[in-house]
mmCIF file of C-alpha atoms in Angstrom:
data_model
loop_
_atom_site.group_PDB
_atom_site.id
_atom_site.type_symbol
_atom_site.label_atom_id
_atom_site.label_comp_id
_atom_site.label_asym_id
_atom_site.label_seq_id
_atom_site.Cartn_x
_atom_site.Cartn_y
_atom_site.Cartn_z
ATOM 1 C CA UNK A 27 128.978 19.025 130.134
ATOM 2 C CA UNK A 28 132.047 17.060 131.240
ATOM 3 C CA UNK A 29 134.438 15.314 129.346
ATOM 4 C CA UNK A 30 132.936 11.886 131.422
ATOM 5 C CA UNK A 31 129.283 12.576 130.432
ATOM 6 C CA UNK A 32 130.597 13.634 126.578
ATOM 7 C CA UNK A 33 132.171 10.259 126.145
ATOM 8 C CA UNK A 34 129.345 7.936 127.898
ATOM 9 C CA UNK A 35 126.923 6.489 125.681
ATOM 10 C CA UNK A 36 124.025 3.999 126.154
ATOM 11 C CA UNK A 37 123.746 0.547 125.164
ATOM 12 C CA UNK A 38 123.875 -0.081 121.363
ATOM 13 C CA UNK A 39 120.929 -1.884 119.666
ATOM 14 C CA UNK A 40 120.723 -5.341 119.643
ATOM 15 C CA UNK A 41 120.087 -5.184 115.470
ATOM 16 C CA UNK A 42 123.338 -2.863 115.146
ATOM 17 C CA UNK A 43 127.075 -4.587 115.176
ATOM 18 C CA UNK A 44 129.253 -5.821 112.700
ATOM 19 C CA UNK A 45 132.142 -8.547 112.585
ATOM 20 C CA UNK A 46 134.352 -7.311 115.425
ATOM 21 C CA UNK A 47 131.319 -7.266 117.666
ATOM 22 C CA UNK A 48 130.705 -10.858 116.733
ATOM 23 C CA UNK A 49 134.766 -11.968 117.062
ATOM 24 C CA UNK A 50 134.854 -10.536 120.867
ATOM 25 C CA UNK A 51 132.041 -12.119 121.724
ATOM 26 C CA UNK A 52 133.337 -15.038 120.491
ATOM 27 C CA UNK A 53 136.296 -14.721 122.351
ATOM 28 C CA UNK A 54 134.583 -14.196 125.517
ATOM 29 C CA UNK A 55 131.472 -16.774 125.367
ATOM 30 C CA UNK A 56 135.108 -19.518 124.835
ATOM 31 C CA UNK A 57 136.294 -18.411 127.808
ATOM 32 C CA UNK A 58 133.515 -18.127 129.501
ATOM 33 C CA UNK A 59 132.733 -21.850 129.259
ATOM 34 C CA UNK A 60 136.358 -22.761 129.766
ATOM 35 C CA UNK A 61 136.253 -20.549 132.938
ATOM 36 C CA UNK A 62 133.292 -22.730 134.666
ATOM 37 C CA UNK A 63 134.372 -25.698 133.461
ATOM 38 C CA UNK A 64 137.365 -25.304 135.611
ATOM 39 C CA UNK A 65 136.084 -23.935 138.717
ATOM 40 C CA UNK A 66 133.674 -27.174 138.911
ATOM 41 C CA UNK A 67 136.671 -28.747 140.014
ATOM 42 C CA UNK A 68 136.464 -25.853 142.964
ATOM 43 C CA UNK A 69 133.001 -26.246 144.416
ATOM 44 C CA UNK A 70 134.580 -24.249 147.881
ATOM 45 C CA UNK A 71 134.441 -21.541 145.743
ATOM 46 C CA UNK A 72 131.453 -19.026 145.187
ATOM 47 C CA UNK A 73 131.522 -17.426 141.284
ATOM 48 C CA UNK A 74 130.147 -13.950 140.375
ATOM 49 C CA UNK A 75 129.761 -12.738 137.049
ATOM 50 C CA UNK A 76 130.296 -9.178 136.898
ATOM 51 C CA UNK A 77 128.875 -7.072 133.725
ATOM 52 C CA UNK A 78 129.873 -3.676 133.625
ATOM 53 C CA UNK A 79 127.837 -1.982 131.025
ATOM 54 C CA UNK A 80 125.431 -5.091 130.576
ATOM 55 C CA UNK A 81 122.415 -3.347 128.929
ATOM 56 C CA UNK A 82 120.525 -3.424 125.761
ATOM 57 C CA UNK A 83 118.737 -0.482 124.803
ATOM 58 C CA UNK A 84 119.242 1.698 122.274
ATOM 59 C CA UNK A 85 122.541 4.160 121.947
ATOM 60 C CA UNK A 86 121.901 7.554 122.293
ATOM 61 C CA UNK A 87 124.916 9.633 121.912
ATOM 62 C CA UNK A 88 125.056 13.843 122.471
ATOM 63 C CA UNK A 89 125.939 15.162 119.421
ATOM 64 C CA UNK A 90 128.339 17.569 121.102
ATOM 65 C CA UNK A 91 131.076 19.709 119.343
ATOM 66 C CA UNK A 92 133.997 16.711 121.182
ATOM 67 C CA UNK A 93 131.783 13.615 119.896
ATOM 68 C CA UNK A 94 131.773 16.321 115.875
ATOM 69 C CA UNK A 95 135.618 16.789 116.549
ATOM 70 C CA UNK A 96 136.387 12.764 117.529
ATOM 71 C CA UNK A 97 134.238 12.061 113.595
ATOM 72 C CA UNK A 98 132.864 8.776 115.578
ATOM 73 C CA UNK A 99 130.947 6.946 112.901
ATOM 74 C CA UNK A 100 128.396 4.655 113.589
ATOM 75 C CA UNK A 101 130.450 1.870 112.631
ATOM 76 C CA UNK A 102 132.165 2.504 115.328
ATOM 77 C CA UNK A 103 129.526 3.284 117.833
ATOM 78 C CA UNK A 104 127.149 0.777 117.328
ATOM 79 C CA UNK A 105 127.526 -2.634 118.148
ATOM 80 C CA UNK A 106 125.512 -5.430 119.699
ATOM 81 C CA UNK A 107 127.460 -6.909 122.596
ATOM 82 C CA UNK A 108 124.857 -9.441 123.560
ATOM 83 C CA UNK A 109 127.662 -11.114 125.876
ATOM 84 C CA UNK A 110 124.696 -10.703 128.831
ATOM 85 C CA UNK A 111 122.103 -13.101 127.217
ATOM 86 C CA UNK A 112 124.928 -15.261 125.701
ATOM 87 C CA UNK A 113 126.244 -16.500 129.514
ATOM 88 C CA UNK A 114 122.734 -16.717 131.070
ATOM 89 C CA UNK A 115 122.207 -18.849 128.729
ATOM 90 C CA UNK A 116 124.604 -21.284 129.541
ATOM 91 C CA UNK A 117 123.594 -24.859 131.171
ATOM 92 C CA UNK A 118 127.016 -24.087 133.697
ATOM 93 C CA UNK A 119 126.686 -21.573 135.652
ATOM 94 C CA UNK A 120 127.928 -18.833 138.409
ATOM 95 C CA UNK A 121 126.710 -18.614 141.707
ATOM 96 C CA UNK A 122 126.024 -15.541 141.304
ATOM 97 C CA UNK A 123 125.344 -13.099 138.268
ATOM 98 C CA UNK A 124 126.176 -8.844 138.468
ATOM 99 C CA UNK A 125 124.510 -6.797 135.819
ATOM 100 C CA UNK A 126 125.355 -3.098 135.939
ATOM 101 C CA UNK A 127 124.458 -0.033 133.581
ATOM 102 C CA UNK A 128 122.324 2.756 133.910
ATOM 103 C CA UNK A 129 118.298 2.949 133.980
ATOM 104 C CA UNK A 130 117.311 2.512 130.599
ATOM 105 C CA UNK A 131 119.687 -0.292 130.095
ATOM 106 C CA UNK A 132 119.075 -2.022 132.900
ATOM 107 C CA UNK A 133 115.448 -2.385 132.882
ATOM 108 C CA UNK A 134 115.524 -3.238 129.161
ATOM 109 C CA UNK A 135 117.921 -6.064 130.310
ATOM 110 C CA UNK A 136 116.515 -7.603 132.856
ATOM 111 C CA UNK A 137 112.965 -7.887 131.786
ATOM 112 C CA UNK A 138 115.269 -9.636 129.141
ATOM 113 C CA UNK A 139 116.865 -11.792 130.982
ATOM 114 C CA UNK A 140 114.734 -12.765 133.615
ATOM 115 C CA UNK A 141 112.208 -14.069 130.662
ATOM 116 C CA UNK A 142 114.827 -16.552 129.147
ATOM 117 C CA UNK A 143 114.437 -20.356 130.712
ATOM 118 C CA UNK A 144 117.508 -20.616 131.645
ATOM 119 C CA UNK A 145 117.355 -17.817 133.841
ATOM 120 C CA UNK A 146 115.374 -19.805 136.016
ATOM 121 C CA UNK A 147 116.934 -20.944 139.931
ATOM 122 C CA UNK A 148 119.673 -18.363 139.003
ATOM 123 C CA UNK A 149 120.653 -15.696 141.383
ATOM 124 C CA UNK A 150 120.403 -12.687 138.658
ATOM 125 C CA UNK A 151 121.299 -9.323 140.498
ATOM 126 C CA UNK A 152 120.705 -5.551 138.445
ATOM 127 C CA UNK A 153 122.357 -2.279 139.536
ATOM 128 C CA UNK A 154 121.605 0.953 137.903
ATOM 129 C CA UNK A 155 124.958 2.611 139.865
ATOM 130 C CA UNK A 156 128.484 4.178 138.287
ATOM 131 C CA UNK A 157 130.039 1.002 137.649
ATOM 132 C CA UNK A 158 133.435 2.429 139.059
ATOM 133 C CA UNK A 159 131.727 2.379 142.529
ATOM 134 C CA UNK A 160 130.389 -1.020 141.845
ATOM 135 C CA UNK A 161 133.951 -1.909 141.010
ATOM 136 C CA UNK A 162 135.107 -0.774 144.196
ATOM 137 C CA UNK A 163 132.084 -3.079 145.851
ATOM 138 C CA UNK A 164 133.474 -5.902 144.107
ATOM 139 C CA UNK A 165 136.681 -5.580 145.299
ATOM 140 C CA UNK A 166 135.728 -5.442 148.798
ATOM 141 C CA UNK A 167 133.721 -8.364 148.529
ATOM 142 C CA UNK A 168 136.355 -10.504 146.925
ATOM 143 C CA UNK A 169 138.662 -9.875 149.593
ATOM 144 C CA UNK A 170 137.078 -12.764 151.151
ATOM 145 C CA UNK A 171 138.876 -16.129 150.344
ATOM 146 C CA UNK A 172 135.456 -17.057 149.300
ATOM 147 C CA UNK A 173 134.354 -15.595 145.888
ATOM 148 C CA UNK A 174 136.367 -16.096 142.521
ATOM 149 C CA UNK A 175 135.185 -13.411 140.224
ATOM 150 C CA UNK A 176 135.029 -13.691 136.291
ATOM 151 C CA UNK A 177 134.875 -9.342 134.931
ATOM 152 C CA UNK A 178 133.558 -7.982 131.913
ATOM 153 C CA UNK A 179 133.934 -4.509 130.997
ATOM 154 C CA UNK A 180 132.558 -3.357 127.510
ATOM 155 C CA UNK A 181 132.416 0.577 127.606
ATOM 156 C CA UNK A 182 131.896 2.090 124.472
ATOM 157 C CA UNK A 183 133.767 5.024 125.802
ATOM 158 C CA UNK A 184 136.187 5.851 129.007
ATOM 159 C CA UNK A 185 134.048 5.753 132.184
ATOM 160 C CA UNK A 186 135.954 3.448 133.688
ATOM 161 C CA UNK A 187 138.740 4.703 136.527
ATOM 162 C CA UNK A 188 141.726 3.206 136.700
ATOM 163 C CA UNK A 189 141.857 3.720 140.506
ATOM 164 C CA UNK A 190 138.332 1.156 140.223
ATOM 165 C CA UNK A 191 140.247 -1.567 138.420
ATOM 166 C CA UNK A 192 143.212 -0.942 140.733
ATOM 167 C CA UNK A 193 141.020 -1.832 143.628
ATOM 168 C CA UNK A 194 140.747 -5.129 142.234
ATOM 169 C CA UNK A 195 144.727 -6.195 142.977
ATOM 170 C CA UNK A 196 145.338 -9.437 145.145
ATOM 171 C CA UNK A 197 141.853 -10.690 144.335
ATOM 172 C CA UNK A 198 140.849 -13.859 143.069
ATOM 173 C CA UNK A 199 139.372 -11.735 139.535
ATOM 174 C CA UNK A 200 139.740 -12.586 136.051
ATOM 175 C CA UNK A 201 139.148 -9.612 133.687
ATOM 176 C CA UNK A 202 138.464 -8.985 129.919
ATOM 177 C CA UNK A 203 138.355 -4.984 129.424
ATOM 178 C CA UNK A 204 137.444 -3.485 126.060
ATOM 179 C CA UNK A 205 139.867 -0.768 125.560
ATOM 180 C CA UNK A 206 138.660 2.146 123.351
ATOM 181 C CA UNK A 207 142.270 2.534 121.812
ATOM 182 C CA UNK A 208 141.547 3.939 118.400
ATOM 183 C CA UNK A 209 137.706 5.374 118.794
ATOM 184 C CA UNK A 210 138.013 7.323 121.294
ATOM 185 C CA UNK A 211 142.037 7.167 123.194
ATOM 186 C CA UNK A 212 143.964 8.038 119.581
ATOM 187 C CA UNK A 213 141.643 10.838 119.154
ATOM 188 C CA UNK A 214 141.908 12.442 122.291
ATOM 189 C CA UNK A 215 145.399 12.537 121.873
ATOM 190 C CA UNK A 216 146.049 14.771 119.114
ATOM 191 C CA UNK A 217 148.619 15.953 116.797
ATOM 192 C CA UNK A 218 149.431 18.766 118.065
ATOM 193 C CA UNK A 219 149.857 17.742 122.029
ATOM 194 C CA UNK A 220 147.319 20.013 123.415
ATOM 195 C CA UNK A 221 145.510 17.685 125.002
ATOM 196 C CA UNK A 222 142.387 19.494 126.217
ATOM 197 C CA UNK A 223 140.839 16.065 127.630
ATOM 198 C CA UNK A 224 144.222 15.723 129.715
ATOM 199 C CA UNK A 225 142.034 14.855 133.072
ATOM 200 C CA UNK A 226 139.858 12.084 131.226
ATOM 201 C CA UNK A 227 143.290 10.286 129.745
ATOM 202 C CA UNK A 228 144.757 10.398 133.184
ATOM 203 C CA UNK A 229 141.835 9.122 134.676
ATOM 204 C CA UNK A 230 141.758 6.211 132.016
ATOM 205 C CA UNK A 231 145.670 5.466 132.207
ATOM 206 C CA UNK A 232 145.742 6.114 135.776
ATOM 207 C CA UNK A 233 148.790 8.213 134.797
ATOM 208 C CA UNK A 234 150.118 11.690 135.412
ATOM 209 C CA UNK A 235 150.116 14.167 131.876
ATOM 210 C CA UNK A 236 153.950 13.948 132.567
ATOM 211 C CA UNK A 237 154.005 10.529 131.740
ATOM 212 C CA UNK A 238 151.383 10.799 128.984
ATOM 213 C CA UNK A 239 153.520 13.316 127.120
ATOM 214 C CA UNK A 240 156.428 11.610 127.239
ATOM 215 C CA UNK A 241 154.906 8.506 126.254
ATOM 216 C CA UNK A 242 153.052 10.267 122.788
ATOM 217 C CA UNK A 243 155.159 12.913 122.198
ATOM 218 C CA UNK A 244 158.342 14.088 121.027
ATOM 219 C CA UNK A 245 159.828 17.391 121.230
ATOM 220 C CA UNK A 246 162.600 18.604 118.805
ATOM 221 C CA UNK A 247 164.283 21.601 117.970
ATOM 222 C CA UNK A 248 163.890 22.873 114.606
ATOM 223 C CA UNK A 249 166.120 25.788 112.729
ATOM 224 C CA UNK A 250 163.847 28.859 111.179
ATOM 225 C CA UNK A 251 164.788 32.173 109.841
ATOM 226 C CA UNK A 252 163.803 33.478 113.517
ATOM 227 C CA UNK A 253 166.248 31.157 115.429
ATOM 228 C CA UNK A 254 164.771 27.865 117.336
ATOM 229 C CA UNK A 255 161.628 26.755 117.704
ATOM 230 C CA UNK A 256 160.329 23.534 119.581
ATOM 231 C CA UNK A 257 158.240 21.231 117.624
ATOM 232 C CA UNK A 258 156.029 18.522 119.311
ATOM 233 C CA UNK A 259 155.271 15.350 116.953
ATOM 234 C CA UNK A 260 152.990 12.688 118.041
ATOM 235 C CA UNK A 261 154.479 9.365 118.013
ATOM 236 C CA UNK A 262 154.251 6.737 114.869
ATOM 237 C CA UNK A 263 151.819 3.806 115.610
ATOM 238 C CA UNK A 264 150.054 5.422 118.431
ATOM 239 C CA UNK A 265 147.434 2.925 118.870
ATOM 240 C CA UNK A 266 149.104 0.186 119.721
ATOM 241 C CA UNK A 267 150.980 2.252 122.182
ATOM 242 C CA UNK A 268 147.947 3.034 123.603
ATOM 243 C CA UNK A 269 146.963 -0.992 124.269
ATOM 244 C CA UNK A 270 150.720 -1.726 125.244
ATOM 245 C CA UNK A 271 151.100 1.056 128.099
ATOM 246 C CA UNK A 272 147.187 0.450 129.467
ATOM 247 C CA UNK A 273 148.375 -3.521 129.676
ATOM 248 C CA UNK A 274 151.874 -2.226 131.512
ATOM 249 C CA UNK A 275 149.264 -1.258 134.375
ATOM 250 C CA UNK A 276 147.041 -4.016 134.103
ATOM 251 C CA UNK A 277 150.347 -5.777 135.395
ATOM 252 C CA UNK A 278 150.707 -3.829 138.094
ATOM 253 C CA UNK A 279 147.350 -5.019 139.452
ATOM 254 C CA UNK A 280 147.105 -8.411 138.040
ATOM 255 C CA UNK A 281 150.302 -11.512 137.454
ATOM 256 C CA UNK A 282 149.409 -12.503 133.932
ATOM 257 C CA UNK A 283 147.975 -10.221 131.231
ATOM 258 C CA UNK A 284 147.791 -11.108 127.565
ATOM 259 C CA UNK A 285 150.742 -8.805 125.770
ATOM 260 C CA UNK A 286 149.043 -9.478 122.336
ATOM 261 C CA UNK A 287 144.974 -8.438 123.187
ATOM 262 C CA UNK A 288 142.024 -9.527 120.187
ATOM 263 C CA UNK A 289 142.496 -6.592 118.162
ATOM 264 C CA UNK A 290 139.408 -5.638 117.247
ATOM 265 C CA UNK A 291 139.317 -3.245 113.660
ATOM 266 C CA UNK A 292 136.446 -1.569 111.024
ATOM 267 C CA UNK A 293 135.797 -2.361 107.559
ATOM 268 C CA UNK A 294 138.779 -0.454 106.515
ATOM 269 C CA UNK A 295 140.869 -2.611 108.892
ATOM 270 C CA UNK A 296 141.783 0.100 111.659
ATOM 271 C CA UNK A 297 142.300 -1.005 114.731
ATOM 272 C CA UNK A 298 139.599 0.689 117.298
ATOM 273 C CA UNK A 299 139.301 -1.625 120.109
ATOM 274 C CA UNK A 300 141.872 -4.117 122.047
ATOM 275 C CA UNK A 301 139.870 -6.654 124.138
ATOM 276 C CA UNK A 302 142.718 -7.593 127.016
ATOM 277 C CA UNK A 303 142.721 -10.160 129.375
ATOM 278 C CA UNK A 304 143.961 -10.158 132.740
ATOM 279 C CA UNK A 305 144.507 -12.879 135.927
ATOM 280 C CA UNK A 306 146.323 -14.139 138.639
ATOM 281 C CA UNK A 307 146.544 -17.513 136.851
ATOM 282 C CA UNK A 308 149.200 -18.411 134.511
ATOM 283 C CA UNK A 309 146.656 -21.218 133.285
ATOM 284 C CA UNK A 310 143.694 -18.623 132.780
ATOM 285 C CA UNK A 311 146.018 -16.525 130.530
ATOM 286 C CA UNK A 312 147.179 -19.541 128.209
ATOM 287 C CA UNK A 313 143.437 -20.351 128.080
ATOM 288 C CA UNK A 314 142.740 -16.860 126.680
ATOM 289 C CA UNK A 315 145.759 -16.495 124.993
ATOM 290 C CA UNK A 316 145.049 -19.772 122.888
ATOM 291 C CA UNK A 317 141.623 -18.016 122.392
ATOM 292 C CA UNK A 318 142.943 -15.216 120.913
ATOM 293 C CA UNK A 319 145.245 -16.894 118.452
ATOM 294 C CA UNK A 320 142.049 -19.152 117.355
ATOM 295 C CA UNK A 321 139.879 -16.204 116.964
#
């Protein structure tokens, strides 16, 4: 099994989650309504909500030797995102609404969704598809002067490409990306630098393992009784690191990202998510940024 299918898993129960669930989807469900409230002001404009992993069934994870050697505990898996139901349910809405997960999720969700009342008159669209190729629809869509595009993507683990999210430069796009920074990212790098999930971090960065190394690791020479030896340390703080070099690209695709993202931690207060925003509008970014601070 690939490194891609060991760190997918499935929607997490809708009774699971605990307060960091609850804070970003607080976060989002604020912007969310700030978001329409301004583009009423921009009727010209069609809006599409895009959900990347939008379903709600229940998480089944391989128990694979990677997911025993990451120690994920179910803290840290499980989580209700709910963020789906929450903007359906909304009295503004988008023009049109983009659910995407796989099979089981996406049946569970729309036989969900399509039975709330406020679903009704709304143009509710469900695609069981790799969301990186659904990205890379989106993008071509939105190069039409047309659309303005509001993105969530809430992975549990690291199936999304960077070369997706690149696709998604010089568009009209907001984003807010859940960033598996200490879960799954931290882990992968380990102490010791060997890095045996190098082609799933340079997927994720959209970097080279040149880069990556230098970035995590630092080499020194140390004195023993046998001469020189090279020692590679990982660097201090490597979480954060992780957040701060992902939201150096997001700049490369997008004008203004948020440089300090919700961190999102566990009940022993380490950090294991960053939810980051991204947009082309300076006024979009305050709006989250003020959200973040509030939060």
């Amino acid at each position: 099994m690939s490194d891609q299918n060991i760190l997918h898993v499935q929607e997490p129960s809708e009774h699971w989650g605990g307060p960091w669930t609850e804070k970003k989807l607080n976060a989002f469900s604020k912007y969310v309504d700030a978001y329409l409230t301004i583009l009423q002001a921009h009727p010209y404009w069609q809006t599409i909500y895009f959900d990347g992993f939008a379903g709600s069934g229940s998480r089944k994870y391989p128990k694979t030797s990677l997911y025993n050697q990451l120690q994920i505990t179910l803290e840290e898996e499980e989580g209700y995102k709910g963020a789906a139901e929450r903007v359906v349910r909304l009295k503004k809405s988008f023009d049109y609404y983009y659910f995407v997960d796989n099979q089981d999720g996406i049946e569970k969700l729309q036989a969900k969704l399509t039975s709330l009342p406020e679903a009704e008159g709304k143009e509710l669209l469900f695609r069981q598809e790799d969301c990186n190729l659904e990205l890379k629809k989106l993008a071509t869509a939105m190069r039409s002067n047309e659309y303005a595009a509001l993105v969530l993507l809430d992975p549990f683990g690291m199936q999304i490409n960077w070369d997706a999210i690149a696709n998604l430069k010089n568009t009209r796009s907001d984003i807010w990306i859940l960033l598996p920074t200490g879960v799954i990212v931290n882990r992968l790098l380990d102490k010791a630098g060997k890095l045996k999930s190098i082609a799933l971090l340079e997927s994720f960065f959209g970097l080279t393992e040149e880069v990556i190394r230098k970035e995590f690791y630092k080499t020194e020479q140390q004195l023993t009784l046998f001469g020189e030896d090279e020692i590679t340390r990982k660097i201090s703080d490597p979480i954060h690191h992780i957040a701060n070099m992902y939201i150096q690209q997001l700049k490369t695709v997008w004008k203004y990202v948020t440089d300090e993202p919700l961190i999102l931690s566990n009940s022993r207060n380490v950090p294991i998510y960053h939810f980051v925003f991204a947009s082309n509008n300076a006024a979009a970014k305050n709006i989250a940024k003020d959200i973040i601070k509030r939060i």
